[in-house]
Tab-separated table of C-alpha atoms in Angstrom:
chain	number	residue	atom	x	y	z
A	30	MET	CA	-7.223	22.881	-21.880
A	31	VAL	CA	-6.933	26.675	-21.847
A	32	ILE	CA	-6.040	27.932	-18.365
A	33	THR	CA	-8.317	30.802	-17.364
A	34	GLY	CA	-9.441	32.406	-14.120
A	35	THR	CA	-12.436	30.062	-13.989
A	36	VAL	CA	-10.454	26.814	-13.978
A	37	GLY	CA	-11.057	24.731	-10.849
A	38	LYS	CA	-8.025	24.041	-8.694
A	39	VAL	CA	-6.959	21.055	-6.584
A	40	GLY	CA	-3.496	19.968	-5.580
A	41	LEU	CA	-0.976	18.280	-3.338
A	42	ILE	CA	1.096	19.494	-0.383
A	43	GLY	CA	4.077	17.622	1.020
A	44	HIS	CA	7.845	17.778	1.389
A	45	PRO	CA	9.232	16.749	-1.023
A	46	VAL	CA	6.713	16.400	-3.877
A	47	GLY	CA	8.988	16.454	-6.925
A	48	HIS	CA	8.817	12.666	-7.289
A	49	SER	CA	5.006	12.487	-7.157
A	50	LYS	CA	3.112	10.967	-10.075
A	51	SER	CA	-0.206	12.394	-8.880
A	52	PRO	CA	-0.173	15.489	-11.167
A	53	GLU	CA	0.186	13.276	-14.255
A	54	ILE	CA	-2.607	10.942	-13.140
A	55	TRP	CA	-5.027	13.686	-12.159
A	56	ASN	CA	-4.488	16.090	-15.052
A	57	ASP	CA	-4.765	13.282	-17.590
A	58	ALA	CA	-8.050	12.209	-15.978
A	59	PHE	CA	-9.406	15.772	-16.068
A	60	GLU	CA	-8.521	16.044	-19.748
A	61	ASN	CA	-10.073	12.655	-20.498
A	62	GLN	CA	-13.373	13.618	-18.869
A	63	GLU	CA	-13.231	17.215	-20.186
A	64	ILE	CA	-13.408	18.621	-16.660
A	65	PRO	CA	-12.068	22.207	-16.364
A	66	TYR	CA	-9.778	21.524	-13.409
A	67	ILE	CA	-6.029	21.511	-12.829
A	68	TYR	CA	-3.991	19.596	-10.219
A	69	LEU	CA	-0.887	21.328	-8.851
A	70	PRO	CA	1.849	20.038	-6.483
A	71	PHE	CA	3.327	22.304	-3.787
A	72	ASP	CA	6.491	21.611	-1.794
A	73	VAL	CA	5.644	22.914	1.682
A	74	SER	CA	8.086	22.882	4.591
A	75	THR	CA	6.855	21.994	8.071
A	76	GLY	CA	7.111	25.552	9.315
A	77	ASP	CA	5.003	26.871	6.434
A	78	LEU	CA	2.190	24.322	6.682
A	79	GLY	CA	-0.368	26.568	8.374
A	80	SER	CA	0.261	29.405	5.935
A	81	ALA	CA	0.017	27.037	2.968
A	82	VAL	CA	-3.324	25.596	4.100
A	83	SER	CA	-4.711	29.089	4.638
A	84	GLY	CA	-3.359	30.177	1.261
A	85	LEU	CA	-4.942	27.312	-0.656
A	86	LYS	CA	-8.261	28.113	0.999
A	87	SER	CA	-7.944	31.806	0.129
A	88	LEU	CA	-7.073	30.969	-3.469
A	89	GLY	CA	-10.286	28.983	-3.832
A	90	PHE	CA	-8.859	25.477	-4.119
A	91	ARG	CA	-11.636	22.870	-4.114
A	92	GLY	CA	-9.366	20.654	-2.073
A	93	PHE	CA	-5.912	19.155	-1.799
A	94	ASN	CA	-4.128	15.923	-1.041
A	95	VAL	CA	-1.656	15.704	1.828
A	96	THR	CA	1.467	13.565	1.835
A	97	ILE	CA	4.591	13.059	3.961
A	98	PRO	CA	5.337	14.668	6.393
A	99	HIS	CA	2.074	16.598	6.901
A	100	LYS	CA	-0.650	13.944	7.223
A	101	VAL	CA	-0.901	14.284	10.998
A	102	SER	CA	0.046	17.923	11.595
A	103	VAL	CA	-2.360	19.240	8.921
A	104	MET	CA	-5.219	18.228	11.215
A	105	ASN	CA	-4.395	21.236	13.412
A	106	PHE	CA	-5.398	23.622	10.605
A	107	LEU	CA	-8.728	22.110	9.530
A	108	ASP	CA	-12.300	22.929	10.565
A	109	GLU	CA	-13.562	19.343	10.706
A	110	ILE	CA	-12.079	15.819	10.683
A	111	GLU	CA	-14.240	12.962	9.417
A	112	GLU	CA	-14.542	9.793	11.495
A	113	GLU	CA	-12.362	7.670	9.196
A	114	ALA	CA	-9.486	10.113	9.528
A	115	VAL	CA	-9.978	10.355	13.290
A	116	GLU	CA	-9.777	6.565	13.591
A	117	ILE	CA	-6.615	6.500	11.490
A	118	GLY	CA	-5.120	9.567	13.138
A	119	ALA	CA	-4.078	11.128	9.829
A	120	VAL	CA	-5.531	13.077	6.887
A	121	ASN	CA	-4.603	12.573	3.240
A	122	THR	CA	-7.431	14.513	1.580
A	123	VAL	CA	-8.953	17.905	2.366
A	124	ILE	CA	-12.261	19.139	0.937
A	125	ASN	CA	-13.088	22.838	0.791
A	126	ASP	CA	-16.826	22.904	1.479
A	127	GLY	CA	-17.898	26.508	1.133
A	128	GLY	CA	-14.892	27.765	3.066
A	129	ARG	CA	-14.876	24.979	5.655
A	130	LEU	CA	-11.863	22.680	5.353
A	131	ILE	CA	-12.846	19.055	6.003
A	132	GLY	CA	-10.185	16.389	6.439
A	133	THR	CA	-10.696	12.769	5.475
A	134	ASN	CA	-8.514	9.763	4.636
A	135	THR	CA	-8.873	7.655	1.493
A	136	ASP	CA	-5.653	5.654	1.921
A	137	GLY	CA	-7.151	2.711	3.811
A	138	GLU	CA	-10.212	2.228	1.631
A	139	GLY	CA	-8.122	2.766	-1.501
A	140	TYR	CA	-5.679	0.090	-0.358
A	141	ILE	CA	-8.438	-2.444	0.352
A	142	GLN	CA	-10.069	-1.798	-3.035
A	143	SER	CA	-6.739	-2.304	-4.792
A	144	LEU	CA	-5.783	-5.430	-2.829
A	145	GLN	CA	-9.106	-7.174	-3.311
A	146	SER	CA	-9.610	-6.224	-6.969
A	147	GLU	CA	-6.103	-7.358	-7.923
A	148	THR	CA	-5.716	-10.465	-5.744
A	149	GLY	CA	-9.230	-11.573	-4.769
A	150	LEU	CA	-8.049	-11.994	-1.175
A	151	THR	CA	-10.698	-12.441	1.519
A	152	LEU	CA	-9.458	-10.422	4.475
A	153	ALA	CA	-11.583	-12.027	7.167
A	154	GLY	CA	-9.441	-14.372	9.256
A	155	GLN	CA	-6.082	-13.342	7.808
A	156	HIS	CA	-2.957	-13.274	9.983
A	157	ILE	CA	-1.109	-10.131	8.935
A	158	VAL	CA	2.365	-8.746	9.534
A	159	LEU	CA	2.554	-4.989	9.002
A	160	LEU	CA	5.996	-3.465	8.401
A	161	GLY	CA	6.175	0.078	9.759
A	162	ALA	CA	4.063	2.179	12.103
A	163	GLY	CA	3.803	5.552	10.359
A	164	GLY	CA	0.876	7.304	8.685
A	165	ALA	CA	0.509	4.756	5.878
A	166	ALA	CA	0.614	1.893	8.381
A	167	ARG	CA	-2.101	3.539	10.464
A	168	ALA	CA	-4.389	3.934	7.454
A	169	VAL	CA	-3.833	0.450	6.043
A	170	GLY	CA	-3.796	-1.215	9.464
A	171	THR	CA	-7.120	0.384	10.418
A	172	ALA	CA	-8.718	-0.720	7.150
A	173	LEU	CA	-7.413	-4.281	7.509
A	174	ALA	CA	-8.533	-4.526	11.123
A	175	LYS	CA	-12.032	-3.259	10.316
A	176	ALA	CA	-12.226	-5.688	7.376
A	177	GLY	CA	-11.984	-8.657	9.756
A	178	ALA	CA	-8.302	-9.575	10.033
A	179	ALA	CA	-7.817	-12.234	12.731
A	180	GLN	CA	-4.540	-10.769	13.959
A	181	ILE	CA	-2.165	-7.965	13.020
A	182	THR	CA	1.460	-7.922	14.135
A	183	ILE	CA	3.163	-4.537	13.789
A	184	ALA	CA	6.924	-4.762	13.228
A	185	ASN	CA	8.816	-1.493	13.499
A	186	ARG	CA	12.324	-0.162	14.156
A	187	THR	CA	11.141	1.389	17.433
A	188	MET	CA	8.859	-0.324	19.927
A	189	ASP	CA	6.995	2.766	21.123
A	190	LYS	CA	5.455	3.472	17.713
A	191	ALA	CA	4.642	-0.205	17.164
A	192	GLU	CA	2.920	-0.398	20.541
A	193	ALA	CA	0.985	2.817	19.899
A	194	LEU	CA	-0.394	1.465	16.615
A	195	ALA	CA	-1.136	-1.942	18.133
A	196	SER	CA	-3.115	-0.226	20.889
A	197	ARG	CA	-5.032	1.842	18.339
A	198	LEU	CA	-6.062	-1.261	16.350
A	199	GLN	CA	-7.073	-3.374	19.365
A	200	ARG	CA	-10.667	-2.144	19.201
A	201	TRP	CA	-11.174	-4.205	16.035
A	202	THR	CA	-8.782	-7.171	16.181
A	203	ARG	CA	-6.000	-8.917	18.095
A	204	THR	CA	-2.688	-7.117	17.785
A	205	ASN	CA	0.947	-7.573	18.676
A	206	ALA	CA	3.885	-5.174	18.611
A	207	ILE	CA	7.441	-6.307	17.897
A	208	LEU	CA	10.778	-4.900	16.820
A	209	LEU	CA	11.707	-5.477	13.193
A	210	GLU	CA	14.465	-7.924	14.134
A	211	GLN	CA	11.872	-10.144	15.858
A	212	ILE	CA	9.867	-10.727	12.691
A	213	ALA	CA	10.944	-14.288	11.826
A	214	SER	CA	8.452	-16.211	13.962
A	215	PRO	CA	5.332	-14.069	13.283
A	216	LEU	CA	6.102	-14.018	9.567
A	217	GLN	CA	6.314	-17.818	9.435
A	218	ASP	CA	2.682	-18.018	10.589
A	219	ALA	CA	1.415	-15.069	8.545
A	220	SER	CA	-0.703	-15.186	5.396
A	221	LEU	CA	-0.273	-11.520	4.396
A	222	LEU	CA	2.785	-9.260	4.676
A	223	VAL	CA	2.152	-5.548	4.122
A	224	GLN	CA	5.184	-3.286	3.627
A	225	THR	CA	4.359	0.354	4.452
A	226	THR	CA	7.834	1.906	4.867
A	227	SER	CA	9.932	3.771	2.275
A	228	VAL	CA	12.634	1.065	2.209
A	229	GLY	CA	13.143	0.005	-1.399
A	230	MET	CA	11.765	3.190	-2.934
A	231	SER	CA	13.610	4.686	-5.902
A	232	PRO	CA	16.482	5.535	-6.049
A	233	ASN	CA	17.356	2.938	-3.360
A	234	LYS	CA	15.893	0.113	-5.413
A	235	GLU	CA	18.103	-2.663	-4.034
A	236	ALA	CA	17.133	-2.080	-0.404
A	237	CYS	CA	14.907	-4.694	1.239
A	238	PRO	CA	13.125	-4.102	4.574
A	239	ILE	CA	13.572	-7.707	5.805
A	240	ASP	CA	15.800	-10.712	5.168
A	241	PRO	CA	14.413	-12.254	1.939
A	242	GLU	CA	15.073	-15.740	3.312
A	243	LEU	CA	12.152	-15.224	5.719
A	244	LEU	CA	9.656	-15.061	2.836
A	245	HIS	CA	7.702	-18.204	1.957
A	246	SER	CA	5.232	-19.518	-0.607
A	247	ASP	CA	2.180	-19.298	1.681
A	248	LEU	CA	2.454	-15.505	1.808
A	249	LEU	CA	0.805	-12.760	-0.165
A	250	VAL	CA	3.382	-9.943	-0.100
A	251	SER	CA	1.998	-6.427	-0.575
A	252	ASP	CA	4.321	-3.428	-0.940
A	253	LEU	CA	2.829	0.076	-0.879
A	254	ILE	CA	5.765	1.437	-2.876
A	255	TYR	CA	4.922	2.031	-6.556
A	256	HIS	CA	8.252	3.503	-7.683
A	257	PRO	CA	9.835	1.185	-8.766
A	258	ARG	CA	6.893	-0.852	-10.038
A	259	GLN	CA	8.497	-4.044	-8.663
A	260	THR	CA	10.529	-3.521	-5.501
A	261	ARG	CA	13.273	-5.886	-4.455
A	262	LEU	CA	10.940	-7.238	-1.749
A	263	LEU	CA	8.376	-8.229	-4.382
A	264	LYS	CA	11.033	-9.745	-6.634
A	265	GLU	CA	12.411	-11.825	-3.757
A	266	ALA	CA	8.878	-12.896	-2.820
A	267	LYS	CA	8.143	-14.102	-6.357
A	268	ILE	CA	11.373	-16.103	-6.418
A	269	ARG	CA	10.143	-17.951	-3.309
A	270	GLY	CA	6.717	-18.691	-4.743
A	271	ALA	CA	4.735	-16.020	-2.890
A	272	ARG	CA	1.980	-13.979	-4.523
A	273	VAL	CA	2.700	-10.251	-4.814
A	274	HIS	CA	0.783	-6.973	-4.895
A	275	SER	CA	2.355	-3.586	-5.717
A	276	GLY	CA	1.466	-0.063	-4.639
A	277	LEU	CA	0.285	1.185	-8.037
A	278	GLY	CA	-3.336	0.256	-7.407
A	279	MET	CA	-3.488	1.897	-3.998
A	280	LEU	CA	-2.246	5.207	-5.409
A	281	VAL	CA	-4.934	5.172	-8.087
A	282	HIS	CA	-7.815	3.927	-5.926
A	283	GLN	CA	-7.177	6.396	-3.097
A	284	ALA	CA	-6.995	9.157	-5.709
A	285	ALA	CA	-10.276	7.987	-7.257
A	286	LEU	CA	-12.023	8.323	-3.891
A	287	ALA	CA	-10.761	11.900	-3.542
A	288	TYR	CA	-11.772	12.586	-7.162
A	289	GLN	CA	-15.354	11.628	-6.370
A	290	ARG	CA	-15.423	13.862	-3.278
A	291	TRP	CA	-14.010	16.882	-5.112
A	292	ILE	CA	-15.599	16.559	-8.540
A	293	GLY	CA	-18.750	14.557	-7.815
A	294	LYS	CA	-18.041	12.053	-10.600
A	295	ASP	CA	-16.540	8.580	-10.747
A	296	ALA	CA	-12.876	8.691	-11.677
A	297	PRO	CA	-11.605	6.940	-14.844
A	298	ILE	CA	-9.693	4.336	-12.818
A	299	LYS	CA	-8.566	2.205	-15.768
A	300	GLN	CA	-7.123	5.204	-17.578
A	301	MET	CA	-5.455	6.521	-14.419
A	302	MET	CA	-3.792	3.123	-13.912
A	303	GLU	CA	-2.574	3.082	-17.515
A	304	THR	CA	-1.211	6.630	-17.192
A	305	LEU	CA	0.718	5.745	-14.043
A	306	ASP	CA	2.037	2.498	-15.489
A	307	GLN	CA	3.239	4.185	-18.683
A	308	SER	CA	4.867	7.026	-16.768
A	309	LEU	CA	6.885	4.574	-14.690
A	310	LYS	CA	7.891	2.571	-17.743
A	311	ASN	CA	9.203	5.721	-19.425
A	312	GLU	CA	11.665	6.475	-16.617
């Protein structure tokens, strides 16, 4: 594609963003569908967030994705927050609608689409243990609760954040908040373990968020990390006979939902998945 002044612009803001695979996925999809758009990543420090949001608007960006650590604080600089993002308490996608910046969140729905399409799991009635209580946990936890989970136990390093998320999810399901070291008993009775923290992410590939001996064959273990493709947690789960689900699908499905909002077309999900998979294999 020839870059001219008429090329549409979307992008990503976060800190850091150098590791992100999103530019490869998006730009390959644009080329595949012959859409005159470009996707650009921007490393934005916390103190520069407001200026960056204003700058992207002034430069005519159609929208942008938001990643760590800005998913909550970016809400202060937007004109409107959609209900899904309000419920989650975080924004991962911003749409520029004629100069009005609208925040939404595609993480939860993208995760559910990935989990169900890849595992066939029926979420109604599941007993779930959620590792972590940050922005990703809020998005995924909200989606799981609204999908009919029977109970969600939030295990976190600090109790205050676990309790805050448990309180937020109580409107849809039964919840419980525990410290990470108290996970043994709830995990024994769980059917789904969802890992939302950064523990095990490259380059710290040998790190595991819990004692692997606590994993069992009645679990489906889902790790939101996609780099590496198979975390140590997933490897340990497979050794013990558990089913596993990686974070590759969530990254693609949440991106596809943003793609539709920005471009007005269905994203080439299969191709985006292949692009991501090949990129990780080449590292």
